[in-house]
Structures are given as structure tokens and as C-alpha cells.
XYZ file of C-alpha atoms in Angstrom:
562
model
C 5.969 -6.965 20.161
C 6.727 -3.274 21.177
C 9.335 -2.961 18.456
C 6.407 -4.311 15.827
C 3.801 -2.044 17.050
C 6.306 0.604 16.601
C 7.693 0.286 13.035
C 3.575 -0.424 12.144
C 2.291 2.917 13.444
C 3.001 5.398 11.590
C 0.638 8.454 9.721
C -1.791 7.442 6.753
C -0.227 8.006 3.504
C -1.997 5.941 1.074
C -4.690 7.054 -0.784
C -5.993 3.779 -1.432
C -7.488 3.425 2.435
C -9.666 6.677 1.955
C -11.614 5.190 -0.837
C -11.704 1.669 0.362
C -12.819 3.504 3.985
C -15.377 5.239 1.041
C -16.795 1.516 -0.254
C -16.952 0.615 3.164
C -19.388 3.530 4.096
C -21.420 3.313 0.754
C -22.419 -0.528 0.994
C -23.374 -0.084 5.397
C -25.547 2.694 4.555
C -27.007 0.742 0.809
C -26.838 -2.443 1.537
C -25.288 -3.998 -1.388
C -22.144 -4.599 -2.901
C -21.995 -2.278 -6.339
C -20.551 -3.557 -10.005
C -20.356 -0.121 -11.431
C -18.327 2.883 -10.397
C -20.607 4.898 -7.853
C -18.029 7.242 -7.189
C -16.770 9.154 -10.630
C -18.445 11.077 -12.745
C -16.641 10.639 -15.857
C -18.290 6.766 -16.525
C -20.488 6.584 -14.409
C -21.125 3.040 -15.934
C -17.423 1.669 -15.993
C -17.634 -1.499 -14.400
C -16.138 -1.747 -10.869
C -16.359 -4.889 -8.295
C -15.234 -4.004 -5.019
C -13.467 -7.592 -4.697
C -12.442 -6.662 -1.009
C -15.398 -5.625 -0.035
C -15.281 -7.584 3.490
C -12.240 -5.637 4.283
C -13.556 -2.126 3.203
C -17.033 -2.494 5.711
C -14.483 -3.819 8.335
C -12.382 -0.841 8.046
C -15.579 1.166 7.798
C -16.821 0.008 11.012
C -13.737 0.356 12.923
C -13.671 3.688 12.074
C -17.389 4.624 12.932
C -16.649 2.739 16.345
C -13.308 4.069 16.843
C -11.848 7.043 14.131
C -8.681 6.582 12.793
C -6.942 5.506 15.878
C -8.741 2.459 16.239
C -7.926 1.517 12.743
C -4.239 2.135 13.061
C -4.182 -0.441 16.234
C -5.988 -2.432 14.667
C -3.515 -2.548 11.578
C -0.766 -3.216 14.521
C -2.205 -5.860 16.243
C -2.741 -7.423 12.962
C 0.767 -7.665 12.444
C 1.729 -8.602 16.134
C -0.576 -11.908 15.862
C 1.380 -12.258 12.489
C 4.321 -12.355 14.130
C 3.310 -14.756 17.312
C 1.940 -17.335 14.821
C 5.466 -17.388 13.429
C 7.518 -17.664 16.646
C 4.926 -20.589 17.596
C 5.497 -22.095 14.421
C 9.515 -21.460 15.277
C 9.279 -22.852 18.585
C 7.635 -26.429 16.953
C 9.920 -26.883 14.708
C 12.570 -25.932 17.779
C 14.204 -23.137 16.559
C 16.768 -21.066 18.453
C 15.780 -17.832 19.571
C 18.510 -15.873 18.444
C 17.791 -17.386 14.939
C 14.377 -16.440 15.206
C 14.443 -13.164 16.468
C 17.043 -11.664 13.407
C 15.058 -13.462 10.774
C 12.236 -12.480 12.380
C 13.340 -8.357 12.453
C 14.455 -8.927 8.039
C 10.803 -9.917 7.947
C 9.161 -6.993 9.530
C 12.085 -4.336 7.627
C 11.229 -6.355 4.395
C 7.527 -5.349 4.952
C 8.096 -1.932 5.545
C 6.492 -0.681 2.384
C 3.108 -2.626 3.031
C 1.958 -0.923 6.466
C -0.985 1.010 5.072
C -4.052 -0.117 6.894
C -5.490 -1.964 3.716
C -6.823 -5.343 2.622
C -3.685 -6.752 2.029
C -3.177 -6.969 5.639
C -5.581 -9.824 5.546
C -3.998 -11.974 2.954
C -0.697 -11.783 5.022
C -2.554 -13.044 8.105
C -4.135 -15.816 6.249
C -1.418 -16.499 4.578
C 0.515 -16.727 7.801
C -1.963 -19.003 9.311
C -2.405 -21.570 6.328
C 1.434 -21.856 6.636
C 1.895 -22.360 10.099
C -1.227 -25.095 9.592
C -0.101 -26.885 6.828
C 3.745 -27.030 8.128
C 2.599 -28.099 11.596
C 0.376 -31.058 9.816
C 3.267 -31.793 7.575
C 6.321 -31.817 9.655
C 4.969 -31.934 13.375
C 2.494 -34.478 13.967
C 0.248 -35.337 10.872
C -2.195 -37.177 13.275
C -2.566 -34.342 16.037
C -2.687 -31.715 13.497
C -5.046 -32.839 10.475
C -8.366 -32.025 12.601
C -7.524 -28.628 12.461
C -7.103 -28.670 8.202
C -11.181 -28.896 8.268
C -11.209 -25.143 9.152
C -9.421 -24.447 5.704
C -12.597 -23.613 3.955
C -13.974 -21.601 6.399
C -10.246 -20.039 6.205
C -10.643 -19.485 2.518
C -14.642 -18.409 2.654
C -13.283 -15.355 4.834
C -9.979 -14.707 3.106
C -11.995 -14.809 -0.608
C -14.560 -11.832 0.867
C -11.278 -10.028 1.977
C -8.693 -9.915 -0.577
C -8.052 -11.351 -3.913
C -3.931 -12.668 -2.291
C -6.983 -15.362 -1.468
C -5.451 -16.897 -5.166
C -1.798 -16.879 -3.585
C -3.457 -19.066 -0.650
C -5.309 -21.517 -3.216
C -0.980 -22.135 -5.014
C 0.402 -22.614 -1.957
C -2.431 -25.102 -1.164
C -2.067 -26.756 -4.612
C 1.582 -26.838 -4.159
C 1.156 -28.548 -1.024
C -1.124 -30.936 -1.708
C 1.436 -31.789 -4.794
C 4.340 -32.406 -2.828
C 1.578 -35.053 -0.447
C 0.911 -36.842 -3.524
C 4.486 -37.371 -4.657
C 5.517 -38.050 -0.665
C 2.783 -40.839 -0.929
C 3.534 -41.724 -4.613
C 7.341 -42.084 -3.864
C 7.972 -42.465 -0.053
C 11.519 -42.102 1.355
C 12.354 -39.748 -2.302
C 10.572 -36.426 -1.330
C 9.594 -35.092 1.995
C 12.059 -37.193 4.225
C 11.501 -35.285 7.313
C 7.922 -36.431 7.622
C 7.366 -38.107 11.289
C 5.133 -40.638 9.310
C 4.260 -41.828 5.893
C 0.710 -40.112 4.303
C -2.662 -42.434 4.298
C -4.403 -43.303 1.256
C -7.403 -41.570 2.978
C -5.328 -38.689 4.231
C -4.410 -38.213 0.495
C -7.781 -37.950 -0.429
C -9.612 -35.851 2.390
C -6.610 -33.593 1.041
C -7.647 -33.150 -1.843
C -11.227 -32.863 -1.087
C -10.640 -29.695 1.405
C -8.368 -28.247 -1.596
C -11.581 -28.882 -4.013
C -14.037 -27.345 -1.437
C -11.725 -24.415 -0.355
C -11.164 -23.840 -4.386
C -15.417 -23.929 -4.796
C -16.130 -21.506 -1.485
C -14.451 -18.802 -3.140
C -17.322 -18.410 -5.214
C -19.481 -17.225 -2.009
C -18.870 -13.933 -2.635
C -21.140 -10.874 -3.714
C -20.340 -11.225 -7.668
C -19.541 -15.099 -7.825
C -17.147 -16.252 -10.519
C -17.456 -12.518 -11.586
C -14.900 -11.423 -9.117
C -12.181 -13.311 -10.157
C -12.931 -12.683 -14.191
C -12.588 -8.802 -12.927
C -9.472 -9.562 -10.784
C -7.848 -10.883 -14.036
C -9.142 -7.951 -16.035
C -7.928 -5.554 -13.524
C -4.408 -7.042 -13.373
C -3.678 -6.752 -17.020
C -4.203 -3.046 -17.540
C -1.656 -1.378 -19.570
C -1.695 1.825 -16.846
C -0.267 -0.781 -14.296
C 3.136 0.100 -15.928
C 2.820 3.347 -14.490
C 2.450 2.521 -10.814
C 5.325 1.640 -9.068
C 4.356 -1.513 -6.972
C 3.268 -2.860 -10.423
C 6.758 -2.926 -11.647
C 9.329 -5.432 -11.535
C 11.612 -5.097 -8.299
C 14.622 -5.281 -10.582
C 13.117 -1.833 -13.308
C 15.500 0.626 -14.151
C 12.431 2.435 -13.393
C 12.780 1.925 -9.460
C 14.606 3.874 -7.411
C 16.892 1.279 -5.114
C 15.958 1.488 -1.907
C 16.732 -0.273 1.514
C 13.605 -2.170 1.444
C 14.389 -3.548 -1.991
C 17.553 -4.053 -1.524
C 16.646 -6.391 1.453
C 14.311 -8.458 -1.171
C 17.419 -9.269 -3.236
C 19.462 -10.249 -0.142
C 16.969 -12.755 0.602
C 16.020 -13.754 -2.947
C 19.500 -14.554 -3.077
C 19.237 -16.296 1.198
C 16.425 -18.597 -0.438
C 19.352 -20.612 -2.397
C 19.824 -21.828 1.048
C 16.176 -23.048 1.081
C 16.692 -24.851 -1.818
C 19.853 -26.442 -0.859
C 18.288 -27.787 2.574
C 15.491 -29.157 0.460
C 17.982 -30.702 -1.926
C 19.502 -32.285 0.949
C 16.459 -33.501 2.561
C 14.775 -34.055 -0.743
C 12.213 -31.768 0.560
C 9.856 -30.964 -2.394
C 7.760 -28.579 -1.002
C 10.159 -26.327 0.608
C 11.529 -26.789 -2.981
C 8.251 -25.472 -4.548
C 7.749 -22.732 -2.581
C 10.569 -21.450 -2.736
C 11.041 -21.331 -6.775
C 7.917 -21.170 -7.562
C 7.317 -17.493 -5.159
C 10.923 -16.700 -6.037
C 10.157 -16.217 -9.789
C 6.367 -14.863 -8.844
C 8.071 -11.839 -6.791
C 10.301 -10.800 -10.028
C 7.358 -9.968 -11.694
C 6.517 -6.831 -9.266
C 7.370 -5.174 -6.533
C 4.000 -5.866 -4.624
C 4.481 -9.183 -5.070
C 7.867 -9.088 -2.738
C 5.946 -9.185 0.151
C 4.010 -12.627 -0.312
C 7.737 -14.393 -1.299
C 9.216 -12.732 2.009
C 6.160 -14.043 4.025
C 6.719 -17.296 2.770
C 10.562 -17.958 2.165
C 11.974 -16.233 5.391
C 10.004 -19.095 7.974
C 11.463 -21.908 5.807
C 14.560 -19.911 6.060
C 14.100 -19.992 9.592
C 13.291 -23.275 9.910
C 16.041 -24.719 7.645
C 18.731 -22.878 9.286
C 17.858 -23.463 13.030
C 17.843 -27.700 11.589
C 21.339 -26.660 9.753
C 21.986 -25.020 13.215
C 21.329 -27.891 15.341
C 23.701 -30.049 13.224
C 26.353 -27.557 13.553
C 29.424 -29.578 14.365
C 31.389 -25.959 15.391
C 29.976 -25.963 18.869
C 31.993 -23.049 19.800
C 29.970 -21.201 17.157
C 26.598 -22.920 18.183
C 26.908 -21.598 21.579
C 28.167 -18.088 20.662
C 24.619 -17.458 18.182
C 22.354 -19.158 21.167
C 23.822 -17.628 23.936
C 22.775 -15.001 26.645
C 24.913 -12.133 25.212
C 23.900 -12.287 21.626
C 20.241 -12.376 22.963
C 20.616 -8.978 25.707
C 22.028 -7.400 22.812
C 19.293 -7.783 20.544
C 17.121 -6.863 22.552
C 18.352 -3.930 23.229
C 18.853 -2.962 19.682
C 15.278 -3.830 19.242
C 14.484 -1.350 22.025
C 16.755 1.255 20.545
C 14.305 0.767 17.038
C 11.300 0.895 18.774
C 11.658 4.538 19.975
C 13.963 5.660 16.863
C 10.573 4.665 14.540
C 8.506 7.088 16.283
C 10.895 10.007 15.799
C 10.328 11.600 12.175
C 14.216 12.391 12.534
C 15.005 8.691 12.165
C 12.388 8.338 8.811
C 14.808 11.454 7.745
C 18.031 9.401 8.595
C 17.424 6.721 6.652
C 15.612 8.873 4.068
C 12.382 7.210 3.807
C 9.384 10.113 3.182
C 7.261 8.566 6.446
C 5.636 10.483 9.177
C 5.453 9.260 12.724
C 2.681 8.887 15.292
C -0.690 9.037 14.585
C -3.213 10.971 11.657
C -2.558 11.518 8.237
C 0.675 12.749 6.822
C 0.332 15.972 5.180
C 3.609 14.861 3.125
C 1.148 13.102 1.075
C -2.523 14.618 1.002
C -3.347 18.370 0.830
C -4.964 18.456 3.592
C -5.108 22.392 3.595
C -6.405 22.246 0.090
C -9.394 20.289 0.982
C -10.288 22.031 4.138
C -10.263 25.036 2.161
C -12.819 23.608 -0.339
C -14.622 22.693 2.483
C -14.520 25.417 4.504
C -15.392 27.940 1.511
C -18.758 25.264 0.588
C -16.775 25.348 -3.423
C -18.827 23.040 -5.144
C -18.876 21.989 -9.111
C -17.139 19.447 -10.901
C -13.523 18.525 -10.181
C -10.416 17.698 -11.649
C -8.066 16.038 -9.453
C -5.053 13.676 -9.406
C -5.253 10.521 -9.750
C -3.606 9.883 -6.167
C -5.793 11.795 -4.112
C -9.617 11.208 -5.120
C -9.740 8.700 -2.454
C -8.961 11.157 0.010
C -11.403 13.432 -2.006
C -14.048 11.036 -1.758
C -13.942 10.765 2.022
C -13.688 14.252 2.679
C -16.193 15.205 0.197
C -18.519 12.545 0.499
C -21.197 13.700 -2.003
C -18.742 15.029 -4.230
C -18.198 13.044 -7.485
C -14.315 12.701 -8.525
C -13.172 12.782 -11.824
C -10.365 9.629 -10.677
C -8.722 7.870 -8.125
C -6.545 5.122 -7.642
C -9.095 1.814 -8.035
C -7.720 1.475 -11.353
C -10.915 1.431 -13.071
C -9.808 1.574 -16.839
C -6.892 2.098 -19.079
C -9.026 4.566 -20.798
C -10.161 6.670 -18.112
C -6.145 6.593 -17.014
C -5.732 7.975 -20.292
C -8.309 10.749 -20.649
C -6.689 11.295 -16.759
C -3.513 11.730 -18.115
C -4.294 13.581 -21.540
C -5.595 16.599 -19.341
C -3.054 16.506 -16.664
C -0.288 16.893 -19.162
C -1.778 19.337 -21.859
C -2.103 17.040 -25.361
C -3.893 18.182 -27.984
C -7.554 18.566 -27.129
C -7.480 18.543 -23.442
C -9.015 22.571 -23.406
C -12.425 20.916 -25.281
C -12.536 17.655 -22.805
C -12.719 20.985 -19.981
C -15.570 21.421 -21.328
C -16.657 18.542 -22.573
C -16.776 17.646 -18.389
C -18.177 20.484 -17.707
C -14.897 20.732 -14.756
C -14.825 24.438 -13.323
C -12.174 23.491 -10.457
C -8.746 21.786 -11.126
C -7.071 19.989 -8.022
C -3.163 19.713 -8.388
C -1.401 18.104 -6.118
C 2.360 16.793 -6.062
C 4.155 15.968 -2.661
C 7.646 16.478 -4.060
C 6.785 20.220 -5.762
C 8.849 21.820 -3.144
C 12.220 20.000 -4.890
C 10.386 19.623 -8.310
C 8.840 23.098 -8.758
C 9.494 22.664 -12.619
C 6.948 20.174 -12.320
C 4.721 23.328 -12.415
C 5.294 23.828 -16.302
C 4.779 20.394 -17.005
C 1.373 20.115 -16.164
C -1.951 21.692 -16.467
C -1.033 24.365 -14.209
C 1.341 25.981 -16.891
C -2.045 26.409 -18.714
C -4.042 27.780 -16.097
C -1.515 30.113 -14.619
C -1.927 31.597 -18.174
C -5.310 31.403 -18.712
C -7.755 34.432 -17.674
C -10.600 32.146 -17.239
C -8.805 30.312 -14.594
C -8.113 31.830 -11.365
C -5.743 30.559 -8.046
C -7.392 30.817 -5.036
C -5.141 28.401 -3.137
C -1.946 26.970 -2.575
C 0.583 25.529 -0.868
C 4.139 23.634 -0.690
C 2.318 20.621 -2.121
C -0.893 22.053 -4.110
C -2.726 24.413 -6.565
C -6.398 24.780 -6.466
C -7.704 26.761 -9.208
C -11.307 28.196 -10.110
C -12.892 28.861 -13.203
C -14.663 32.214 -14.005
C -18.167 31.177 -13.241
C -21.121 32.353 -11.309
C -20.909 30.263 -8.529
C -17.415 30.664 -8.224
C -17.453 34.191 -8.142
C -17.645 35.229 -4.557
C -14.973 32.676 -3.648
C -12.862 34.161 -6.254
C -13.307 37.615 -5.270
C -12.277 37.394 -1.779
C -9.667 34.463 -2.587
C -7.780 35.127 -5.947
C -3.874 35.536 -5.989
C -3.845 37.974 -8.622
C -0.481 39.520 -7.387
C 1.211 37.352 -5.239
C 1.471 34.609 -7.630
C 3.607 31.562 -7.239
C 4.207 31.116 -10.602
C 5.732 34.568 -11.903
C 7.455 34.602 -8.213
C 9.212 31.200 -9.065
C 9.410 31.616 -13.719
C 9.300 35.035 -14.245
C 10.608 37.036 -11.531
C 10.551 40.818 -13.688
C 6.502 39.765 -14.021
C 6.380 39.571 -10.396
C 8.345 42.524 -10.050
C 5.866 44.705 -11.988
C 2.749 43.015 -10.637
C 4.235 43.993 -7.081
C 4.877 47.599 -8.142
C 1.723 48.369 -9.847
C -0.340 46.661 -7.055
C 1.602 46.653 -4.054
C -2.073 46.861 -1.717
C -3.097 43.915 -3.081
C 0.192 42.182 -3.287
C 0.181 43.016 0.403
C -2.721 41.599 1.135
C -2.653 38.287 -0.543
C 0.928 37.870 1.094
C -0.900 38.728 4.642
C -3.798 36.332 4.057
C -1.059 33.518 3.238
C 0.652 33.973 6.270
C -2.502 33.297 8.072
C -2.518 30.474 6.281
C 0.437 28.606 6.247
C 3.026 30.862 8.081
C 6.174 28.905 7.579
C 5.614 27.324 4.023
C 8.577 27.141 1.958
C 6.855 28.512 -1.466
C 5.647 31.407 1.007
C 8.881 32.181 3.067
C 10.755 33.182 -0.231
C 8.039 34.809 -2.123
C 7.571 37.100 1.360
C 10.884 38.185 1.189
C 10.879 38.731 -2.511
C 8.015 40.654 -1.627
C 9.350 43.147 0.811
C 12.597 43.620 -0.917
C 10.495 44.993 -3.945
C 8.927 47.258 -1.454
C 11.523 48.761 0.475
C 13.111 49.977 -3.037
């Protein structure tokens, strides 16, 4: 449990929690769940159903009890009861421990990308909990265990108000209930392992708790609405864009550990299917394919197989185990040793994940301990903005309008990352990279402050002339007032920018002719070396040991020495 509560606590640095935190606030203090976007102002009637709206006043709560601490254990402990449902569900089906425990730790690394404190978390519990039910019924004691299948709709009321991975729960329930029907249809061909033959009336209170668990999710704010919006939302053509949208096996996707780990145990699950082939098992069989070829289709999907596959990987190997007729082997894997030694190693992990060096090591961009990373929000931008009262109408990127939002709370955003419309991705994205018409659609919006904000700038500072900040470096109705190893904030030429303009502008010390056009920086230096001075001093103030700083300094006083 230490070792769990360790790899799960880690900084914020996902957008998406700030604006769910954000829904979470606006329906506690309005008392209603909004269709329509209340936090843009670009369409202001663009339809929007916060579909896990449960989640986002839970969040909300836990916050306005506790801050962000009390969210972060809570994420944790989340994960730790995850976890304990499994090893009871291990222990049932008599699992070794060693067996167990290593399956157990691929789990938790194979989740590593899904640790935000978001409401996913819930679908993983549930999810976790309707499998540990309906294998328990199945394979344990059908008798002992059915009782506790008349909380399913209750499960599914909560899970439907939570997350929409409440449709993943509704399959595997379907697929289960399939594989009853052919275990009753054809008994002693499918599900061999069962302790006793399915009822008649077992069959059909099954399917009547699958019918009424199927009809609760309709309790919910927006009805059948939700789901119709769900379906809408998943189909967007912008989703190619966004990386946990993609397939696990895009060109497009860098290869990391974590899915590299998926393919190892896409490739395990053969091992499923060969048990159930052997046991003419059908629904280890249907889980198993039918997940397999549901977490090809993207990355965010990976999770839900792993969740599913790697306890009947468990369970089928510690039964393969047991029959083991190498008992030299057998009592090498279930021995003492093999046990002190993982532990250990699981000790060793626990304190390596709270040292940023190890995140470095094994280079994954994550920041230890507690907060919010400032790898991944400009979190000196916005206490500038908020500091200096700037007010007006933003543009800003699409990943940090959440974290906008929050901040800002009566601040409208031109987007964030709820997705709300291909064609507000578009106009987004038509600005943001200069096409043809994006000066008039300035205006158009009426936007006198531009937000830019990219956490790799420091390795990608071309990224600078790809973008809308080649125009407004240029532009003499644009002004930089602030920035950063990670962000830009720029001001236009307008009354009630003026006074933060005047005693904020980097008219000299600019980032831009420091980094593209070194004689310009040269000259501006020369000709104003006061001011140069001056901007370089109020910097330093700022962010002493930046890296965009640092070499612009010295730039700075080699052109003054000469």
C-alpha cells in the first residue's frame, strides 16, 4: 500500500481537473447541472453536458473541505481500495502471493499515465468492484454470492452520475450475462470451472438486474441526453489531435515505457485465452478479445483492458501455477526469498517515486510531492495577471483554460480542453497558428490579451515563430509584458491596458530578437542600455534562475562591457 500511495502522489499536471474542479464550484453555488457552455465566451450557446457531473461537485467539495491535499489523498486511497479489492479477489480464487504481488506492480506501472485526480478514477473503482462481484458469484460460490448482485443498480445509478466508463461496466455486464446463458444453454461446454450449474431463475433475475442497471442510467441530470452527447463528443474530428485519443500503436506516439508495457500484456492476454480454451471458459474468452481489440482503438482505452485482463491473468496463472508439475519451480516463485526480495524492491520504488531525480531517470516529465507542477501550467503567468488586476478578453491555449478558469473565476476563456466543438477547435487553432484571417477574428473577439503557453519552449524555442507570437513580437499594437521558460503574455495597446504596459513592457530586453535576431538585440541594447537594464533587473526579481533569462543576462552584459 505504501508503494501505491507513492507512485499515485505526485503534482497536478492536467488541465482537465481545474475545469472539472470549475463545474464542480459552478453547479454548488447554482444549483443545477448546465447544457450550454457557461464558461467561454466565444459560443456562449455551444452545447455542453457536464456528463460527470457527480465527480466534478465531489472533487469540488473535497477541495472546499480540504484544498488540494485532500484531493490528492483522496485520489490515493482511491487506488489503494482498488488494489485490496484485487488481492481479496486473488486470495478467493487462491492465488500465490508472489504471483499476485508482480502482476499486481505491471498493473499499477501500466496505469501510470491515468493518476490525475479525475473522473476516471471512478470508473476504475467500479469497474474493479463489478469484477471482483461478478467473478466471486461466478467462480466462488454462486449461492453465497448472488445476494450481493442486487446492489448492481445502485452500483450503476452512482457510476452513471460519475463517469461515462459507466458504458464499459454495462459490456462487461452484457458479456457476462452472455457467457450465463450459454453455461446454462450448454452445460459442461463453456464455463467448466463453475462450482455448480446456473438456475433457470438465476438466469432470469440475471437478466433482470442487467435490464434495470441498463434503465438507471437514465437517472441522471440530462436523461437519455447524456449518452446522445457522450456519442457526439466521442466522434469529433479534433480527437485526432489529442494524444490519448490515438491508437496505442500511431506513428504519431512517441513509445514510451508505459506503452510499451500495454503491448507486453496485450501480447500476456494470449495466455488468457489459452486457459479459457482449455477450460472452455467463455467469458474469460470474451473479455479478453473483446477489451483486447477495444484498447487498439486508443490509448485511453489501455487502461480499462489492463484493469480487466491482468486479474484473469492473475487468476489463470496462479490455477496454471497450482498444476505445475515442476515442483522445484513451484516452490522457488512461492517461496520466502522471492517474497523478502520483492518487497524490498517495492520499498526501494516507494521512496525513488518521490524523488523528481527518479521521474528524470526514467525520463518521464512528472513532478513529485504535492501542488501543481509548474512543468505544465504558468503559474507565474497567471499570478501576474492576477496580481496586476489585467482584465479584458483572452486568448489562451487550449491546454490551460481550465487552469484559467479556476484561477480567474469570473474570467471568460476563449477554450479549454472539454472538447466542446470541432469548430471552436478550429477557430482555436486558425489563430494560434496565423492562417489567413486570424488578424480580423482579433477583432472580431474583441481579444486585447494573448496567453501562450508551451511546456517544452525551453528545447523547442522555434516553436516561437510558429505561432501567434511571431506576429505579435512584430506587431506595434501588441506589447510583452511577461514571460518566462514556458510562457508569453502579451497586451494590446488599449486604454485599460495602458498603465500595465507602461510599467511592464519589454521593449529592450526582448526574448525574441535575444533568441532570432541577435544584431536587433544588439542595437536595441546599445541605443537603450537604461532601459535594457532595467527590464533585465525587474526579470531577475522575477524569475532569477530561468533559462530564457540566464542567457539573455549574459548577452546583456557582454554588450555592455564593450
Amino acid at each position: 500500500m505504501i508503494l501505491i500511495f507513492s507512485v499515485t502522489s505526485h503534482k497536478i499536471e492536467d488541465d482537465d481537473f481545474f475545469w472539472h474542479l470549475s463545474t464542480g464550484k459552478f453547479i454548488s453555488e447554482n444549483g443545477y447541472v448546465p447544457d450550454r457552455d457557461v464558461f467561454g465566451y466565444t459560443s456562449p450557446d455551444t452545447k455542453w453536458i457536464p456528463f460527470e457531473w457527480g465527480s466534478d461537485l465531489l472533487f469540488y467539495k473535497l477541495y472546499h473541505l480540504s484544498g488540494y491535499t485532500g484531493v490528492y489523498v483522496f485520489r490515493s486511497l482511491i487506488f489503494c481500495f482498488i488494489f485490496i479489492i484485487l488481492f481479496r479477489l486473488f486470495d478467493k480464487f487462491k492465488v500465490n502471493t508472489t504471483i499476485s504481488l508482480l502482476f499486481s506492480f505491471l498493473l499499477l506501472i501500466g496505469l501510470f499515465n491515468r493518476y490525475s485526480p479525475r473522473p476516471h478514477l471512478f470508473t476504475y473503482l467500479f469497474l474493479t468492484l463489478l469484477l471482483y462481484l461478478l467473478l466471486s458469484y461466478r467462480y466462488i460460490n454462486r449461492e453465497k454470492y448472488f445476494k450481493r448482485l442486487y446492489a448492481l443498480p445502485v452500483l450503476f445509478l452512482l457510476w452513471g452520475n460519475m463517469h461515462p466508463g459507466v458504458i464499459t461496466g454495462l459490456i462487461v455486464l452484457f458479456l457476462f450475462l452472455l457467457s450465463e446463458f450459454f453455461t446454462y444453454r450448454f452445460p459442461g461446454k463453456s464455463g467448466s470451472r463453475d462450482q455448480t450449474a446456473i438456475l433457470v431463475d438465476s438466469l432470469k433475475k440475471l437478466v433482470i438486474l442487467f435490464a434495470v442497471s441498463a434503465l438507471v442510467l437514465l437517472l441522471n441530470p440530462h436523461g437519455y441526453n447524456t449518452y446522445v452527447y457522450v456519442y457526439e463528443h466521442t466522434n469529433m474530428k479534433m480527437l485526432e489531435n489529442i494524444a490519448e485519443w490515438l491508437s496505442p500503436f500511431s506513428d504519431k506516439i512517441n513509445p514510451t515505457f508505459v506503452i510499451t508495457l500495454y503491448k507486453v500484456i496485450l501480447f500476456a492476454s494470449l495466455i488468457v485465452l489459452y486457459y479459457a480454451y482449455k477450460k472452455k471458459d467463455l467469458l474469460f474468452a470474451l473479455l479478453t478479445l473483446f477489451f483486447g481489440v477495444y484498447s487498439v482503438t486508443a490509448i485511453r482505452f489501455t487502461a480499462d483492458f489492463e484493469l480487466i485482463v491482468i486479474p484473469l491473468l492473475v487468476i489463470c496463472t496462479g490455477i496454471l501455477m497450482q498444476n505445475l508439475h515442476n515442483t522445484s519451480l513451484r516452490k522457488i516463485i512461492q517461496g520466502n526469498p522471492v517474497k523478502i526480495v520483492l518487497i524490498l524492491l517495492f520499498s526501494y520504488l516507494a521512496v525513488q517515486f518521490q524523488r523528481d531525480e527518479f521521474y528524470i531517470s526514467i525520463q518521464y516529465n512528472r513532478e513529485a510531492g504535492l501542488g501543481i507542477s509548474n512543468r505544465y501550467f504558468p503559474l507565474g503567468l497567471y499570478k501576474f495577471t492576477k496580481d496586476n488586476n489585467i482584465q479584458g478578453i483572452p486568448f489562451n491555449n487550449f491546454d490551460t483554460g481550465g487552469y484559467m478558469k479556476w484561477e480567474k473565476p469570473d474570467q471568460k476563456i476563449f477554450i479549454d480542453s472539454r472538447n466542446l466543438s470541432d469548430e471552436l477547435y478550429n477557430e482555436y487553432n486558425s489563430i494560434l497558428k496565423m492562417q489567413p484571417g486570424f488578424e480580423a477574428k482579433l477583432e472580431k473577439y474583441g481579444i486585447n490579451q494573448v496567453i501562450f503557453f508551451e511546456p517544452m519552449l525551453t528545447r523547442f524555442p522555434n516553436t516561437i515563430k510558429q505561432n501567434i507570437t511571431e506576429f505579435l513580437f512584430h506587431n506595434k499594437d501588441w506589447v510583452l509584458v511577461y514571460f518566462d521558460d514556458l510562457s508569453f503574455l502579451f497586451l494590446k495597446r488599449t486604454p485599460e491596458n495602458a498603465e500595465v504596459i507602461n510599467k511592464y513592457a519589454y521593449t529592450v530586453f526582448n526574448p525574441y530578437t535575444a533568441l532570432f535576431n541577435m544584431p536587433q538585440f544588439n542595437s536595441d541594447v546599445k541605443n537603450s542600455p537604461t532601459a535594457a537594464q532595467n527590464e533585465a533587473n525587474r526579470k531577475l526579481a522575477e524569475e532569477p534562475n530561468g533559462y530564457f533569462f540566464s542567457g539573455m543576462n549574459g548577452m546583456l552584459k557582454q554588450i555592455l562591457k564593450k
